[in-house]
Amino acid sequence: MSEARVHVLELVVQLACANARRADLDALEANIERTELATKEGRLLDRVECSREFYKLLAASTGNKVIAMIVDSVTEIHMRFVYAKVASSGVAMARLAEKRRQFLSALSERNVALASRLLRSHLESVQRMLEQDPGAMSLHVALADVQPGMRR
């Protein structure tokens, strides 16, 4: 699953660097600000929802609706794992807003190589976090009914 996500998001980065408009970049920045606030306030499950939205906004910035649908599908599956991990352990990615700002800066500069490297590094970190608790990675946990407050 993580391999598919990495490859799809690498394509997204390429397309977003080519096609993102100022409004797309502004929406991503606003999302990062919400992520930062949720982090400061200790609202980690809300922060998971910010992450879900971040990838939706990033995919939309490609200007390609089919790619956006694929990203939404892959993100939905992945976020179930992340949600289960955060809900069960309270563990969350350190410095998420800072990493997102670095990524957005590279994206804004249309630097495909740097944006891709930053995103891949983040995705690998998330995968390592998920693998630290095999129970949270189980399919029955991730594919169980969505928890209250979690959007579909």
mmCIF file of C-alpha atoms in Angstrom:
data_model
loop_
_atom_site.group_PDB
_atom_site.id
_atom_site.type_symbol
_atom_site.label_atom_id
_atom_site.label_comp_id
_atom_site.label_asym_id
_atom_site.label_seq_id
_atom_site.Cartn_x
_atom_site.Cartn_y
_atom_site.Cartn_z
ATOM 1 C CA MET A 1 0.000 0.000 0.000
ATOM 2 C CA SER A 2 2.733 2.487 0.886
ATOM 3 C CA GLU A 3 4.573 1.755 -2.380
ATOM 4 C CA ALA A 4 1.484 2.656 -4.413
ATOM 5 C CA ARG A 5 1.016 5.818 -2.364
ATOM 6 C CA VAL A 6 4.621 6.893 -2.915
ATOM 7 C CA HIS A 7 4.403 6.409 -6.685
ATOM 8 C CA VAL A 8 1.045 8.147 -7.019
ATOM 9 C CA LEU A 9 2.210 11.092 -4.926
ATOM 10 C CA GLU A 10 5.424 11.428 -6.929
ATOM 11 C CA LEU A 11 3.259 11.943 -10.012
ATOM 12 C CA VAL A 12 1.115 14.390 -8.057
ATOM 13 C CA VAL A 13 4.186 16.437 -7.124
ATOM 14 C CA GLN A 14 5.254 16.634 -10.765
ATOM 15 C CA LEU A 15 1.797 17.744 -11.898
ATOM 16 C CA ALA A 16 1.318 20.134 -8.976
ATOM 17 C CA CYS A 17 4.665 21.799 -9.668
ATOM 18 C CA ALA A 18 3.539 22.335 -13.246
ATOM 19 C CA ASN A 19 -0.098 23.279 -12.652
ATOM 20 C CA ALA A 20 -0.695 24.633 -9.129
ATOM 21 C CA ARG A 21 -2.253 28.082 -9.074
ATOM 22 C CA ARG A 22 -1.767 30.718 -6.372
ATOM 23 C CA ALA A 23 -5.167 29.783 -4.905
ATOM 24 C CA ASP A 24 -4.033 26.144 -4.589
ATOM 25 C CA LEU A 25 -0.854 27.169 -2.780
ATOM 26 C CA ASP A 26 -2.824 29.496 -0.503
ATOM 27 C CA ALA A 27 -5.233 26.668 0.372
ATOM 28 C CA LEU A 28 -2.292 24.406 1.244
ATOM 29 C CA GLU A 29 -0.811 27.166 3.419
ATOM 30 C CA ALA A 30 -4.115 27.603 5.259
ATOM 31 C CA ASN A 31 -4.223 23.846 5.828
ATOM 32 C CA ILE A 32 -0.713 23.942 7.304
ATOM 33 C CA GLU A 33 -1.810 26.715 9.667
ATOM 34 C CA ARG A 34 -4.776 24.580 10.817
ATOM 35 C CA THR A 35 -2.414 21.628 11.261
ATOM 36 C CA GLU A 36 -0.102 23.748 13.392
ATOM 37 C CA LEU A 37 -2.977 24.967 15.566
ATOM 38 C CA ALA A 38 -4.347 21.443 16.057
ATOM 39 C CA THR A 39 -0.852 20.306 17.042
ATOM 40 C CA LYS A 40 -0.368 23.140 19.551
ATOM 41 C CA GLU A 41 -3.767 22.397 21.075
ATOM 42 C CA GLY A 42 -3.073 18.661 21.277
ATOM 43 C CA ARG A 43 -5.962 17.793 18.948
ATOM 44 C CA LEU A 44 -4.141 14.937 17.231
ATOM 45 C CA LEU A 45 -7.169 13.321 15.612
ATOM 46 C CA ASP A 46 -8.140 16.695 14.134
ATOM 47 C CA ARG A 47 -4.590 16.868 12.849
ATOM 48 C CA VAL A 48 -5.147 13.548 11.057
ATOM 49 C CA GLU A 49 -8.146 15.171 9.364
ATOM 50 C CA CYS A 50 -5.916 18.098 8.368
ATOM 51 C CA SER A 51 -3.554 15.578 6.776
ATOM 52 C CA ARG A 52 -6.412 14.011 4.855
ATOM 53 C CA GLU A 53 -7.375 17.475 3.607
ATOM 54 C CA PHE A 54 -3.749 18.337 2.764
ATOM 55 C CA TYR A 55 -3.511 15.455 0.290
ATOM 56 C CA LYS A 56 -6.931 16.310 -1.167
ATOM 57 C CA LEU A 57 -5.778 19.896 -1.738
ATOM 58 C CA LEU A 58 -2.437 18.764 -3.131
ATOM 59 C CA ALA A 59 -4.178 16.418 -5.560
ATOM 60 C CA ALA A 60 -6.608 19.151 -6.613
ATOM 61 C CA SER A 61 -3.644 21.421 -7.361
ATOM 62 C CA THR A 62 -2.632 19.087 -10.201
ATOM 63 C CA GLY A 63 -5.649 20.195 -12.212
ATOM 64 C CA ASN A 64 -6.279 16.536 -13.074
ATOM 65 C CA LYS A 65 -9.552 15.159 -11.731
ATOM 66 C CA VAL A 66 -8.667 11.518 -12.370
ATOM 67 C CA ILE A 67 -5.411 11.846 -10.447
ATOM 68 C CA ALA A 68 -7.324 13.610 -7.665
ATOM 69 C CA MET A 69 -9.761 10.667 -7.463
ATOM 70 C CA ILE A 70 -6.889 8.178 -7.274
ATOM 71 C CA VAL A 71 -5.177 10.193 -4.535
ATOM 72 C CA ASP A 72 -8.424 10.446 -2.589
ATOM 73 C CA SER A 73 -8.814 6.657 -2.714
ATOM 74 C CA VAL A 74 -5.237 5.913 -1.676
ATOM 75 C CA THR A 75 -5.368 8.609 1.015
ATOM 76 C CA GLU A 76 -8.620 7.265 2.462
ATOM 77 C CA ILE A 77 -7.084 3.826 2.968
ATOM 78 C CA HIS A 78 -3.856 5.228 4.384
ATOM 79 C CA MET A 79 -5.574 7.661 6.743
ATOM 80 C CA ARG A 80 -7.515 4.811 8.306
ATOM 81 C CA PHE A 81 -4.188 3.307 9.359
ATOM 82 C CA VAL A 82 -2.928 6.671 10.607
ATOM 83 C CA TYR A 83 -6.165 7.397 12.465
ATOM 84 C CA ALA A 84 -6.047 3.967 14.155
ATOM 85 C CA LYS A 85 -2.414 4.502 15.161
ATOM 86 C CA VAL A 86 -2.972 7.981 16.580
ATOM 87 C CA ALA A 87 -6.200 6.969 18.341
ATOM 88 C CA SER A 88 -4.605 3.908 19.944
ATOM 89 C CA SER A 89 -1.228 5.348 20.894
ATOM 90 C CA GLY A 90 -1.404 9.141 20.826
ATOM 91 C CA VAL A 91 1.723 9.099 18.660
ATOM 92 C CA ALA A 92 1.910 11.653 15.868
ATOM 93 C CA MET A 93 4.566 12.803 13.413
ATOM 94 C CA ALA A 94 6.941 15.319 14.940
ATOM 95 C CA ARG A 95 7.431 18.685 13.204
ATOM 96 C CA LEU A 96 4.628 17.998 10.710
ATOM 97 C CA ALA A 97 3.762 21.662 10.051
ATOM 98 C CA GLU A 98 7.444 22.533 9.630
ATOM 99 C CA LYS A 99 7.926 19.692 7.141
ATOM 100 C CA ARG A 100 4.796 20.733 5.260
ATOM 101 C CA ARG A 101 6.053 24.319 5.027
ATOM 102 C CA GLN A 102 9.355 23.121 3.559
ATOM 103 C CA PHE A 103 7.443 21.018 1.045
ATOM 104 C CA LEU A 104 5.117 23.902 0.143
ATOM 105 C CA SER A 105 8.115 26.176 -0.367
ATOM 106 C CA ALA A 106 9.641 23.699 -2.833
ATOM 107 C CA LEU A 107 6.275 23.274 -4.556
ATOM 108 C CA SER A 108 5.824 27.054 -4.807
ATOM 109 C CA GLU A 109 9.282 27.317 -6.376
ATOM 110 C CA ARG A 110 8.275 24.574 -8.853
ATOM 111 C CA ASN A 111 11.248 22.524 -7.642
ATOM 112 C CA VAL A 112 10.083 19.000 -8.504
ATOM 113 C CA ALA A 113 13.253 17.285 -7.275
ATOM 114 C CA LEU A 114 13.242 18.923 -3.843
ATOM 115 C CA ALA A 115 9.471 18.657 -3.359
ATOM 116 C CA SER A 116 9.586 14.966 -4.328
ATOM 117 C CA ARG A 117 12.499 14.271 -1.977
ATOM 118 C CA LEU A 118 10.800 16.047 0.930
ATOM 119 C CA LEU A 119 7.506 14.248 0.381
ATOM 120 C CA ARG A 120 9.156 10.852 0.004
ATOM 121 C CA SER A 121 11.103 11.403 3.226
ATOM 122 C CA HIS A 122 7.877 12.280 5.038
ATOM 123 C CA LEU A 123 6.021 9.280 3.638
ATOM 124 C CA GLU A 124 8.851 6.983 4.741
ATOM 125 C CA SER A 125 8.729 8.493 8.251
ATOM 126 C CA VAL A 126 4.987 7.918 8.452
ATOM 127 C CA GLN A 127 5.434 4.315 7.321
ATOM 128 C CA ARG A 128 8.079 3.731 10.019
ATOM 129 C CA MET A 129 5.747 5.217 12.636
ATOM 130 C CA LEU A 130 2.929 2.920 11.563
ATOM 131 C CA GLU A 131 5.156 -0.144 11.610
ATOM 132 C CA GLN A 132 6.144 0.482 15.232
ATOM 133 C CA ASP A 133 2.755 -0.883 16.303
ATOM 134 C CA PRO A 134 1.753 -3.881 14.187
ATOM 135 C CA GLY A 135 -1.726 -3.896 15.777
ATOM 136 C CA ALA A 136 -2.535 -0.496 14.293
ATOM 137 C CA MET A 137 -1.412 -1.735 10.888
ATOM 138 C CA SER A 138 -3.802 -4.665 10.845
ATOM 139 C CA LEU A 139 -6.413 -4.565 8.130
ATOM 140 C CA HIS A 140 -9.267 -5.266 10.510
ATOM 141 C CA VAL A 141 -8.340 -2.145 12.510
ATOM 142 C CA ALA A 142 -7.814 0.115 9.535
ATOM 143 C CA LEU A 143 -10.809 -1.068 7.569
ATOM 144 C CA ALA A 144 -13.210 -1.112 10.497
ATOM 145 C CA ASP A 145 -16.060 1.355 10.522
ATOM 146 C CA VAL A 146 -14.898 4.939 10.558
ATOM 147 C CA GLN A 147 -14.653 6.405 14.054
ATOM 148 C CA PRO A 148 -17.089 9.152 15.085
ATOM 149 C CA GLY A 149 -15.909 12.498 13.784
ATOM 150 C CA MET A 150 -13.871 10.968 10.990
ATOM 151 C CA ARG A 151 -15.029 12.044 7.571
ATOM 152 C CA ARG A 152 -15.516 9.617 4.738
#
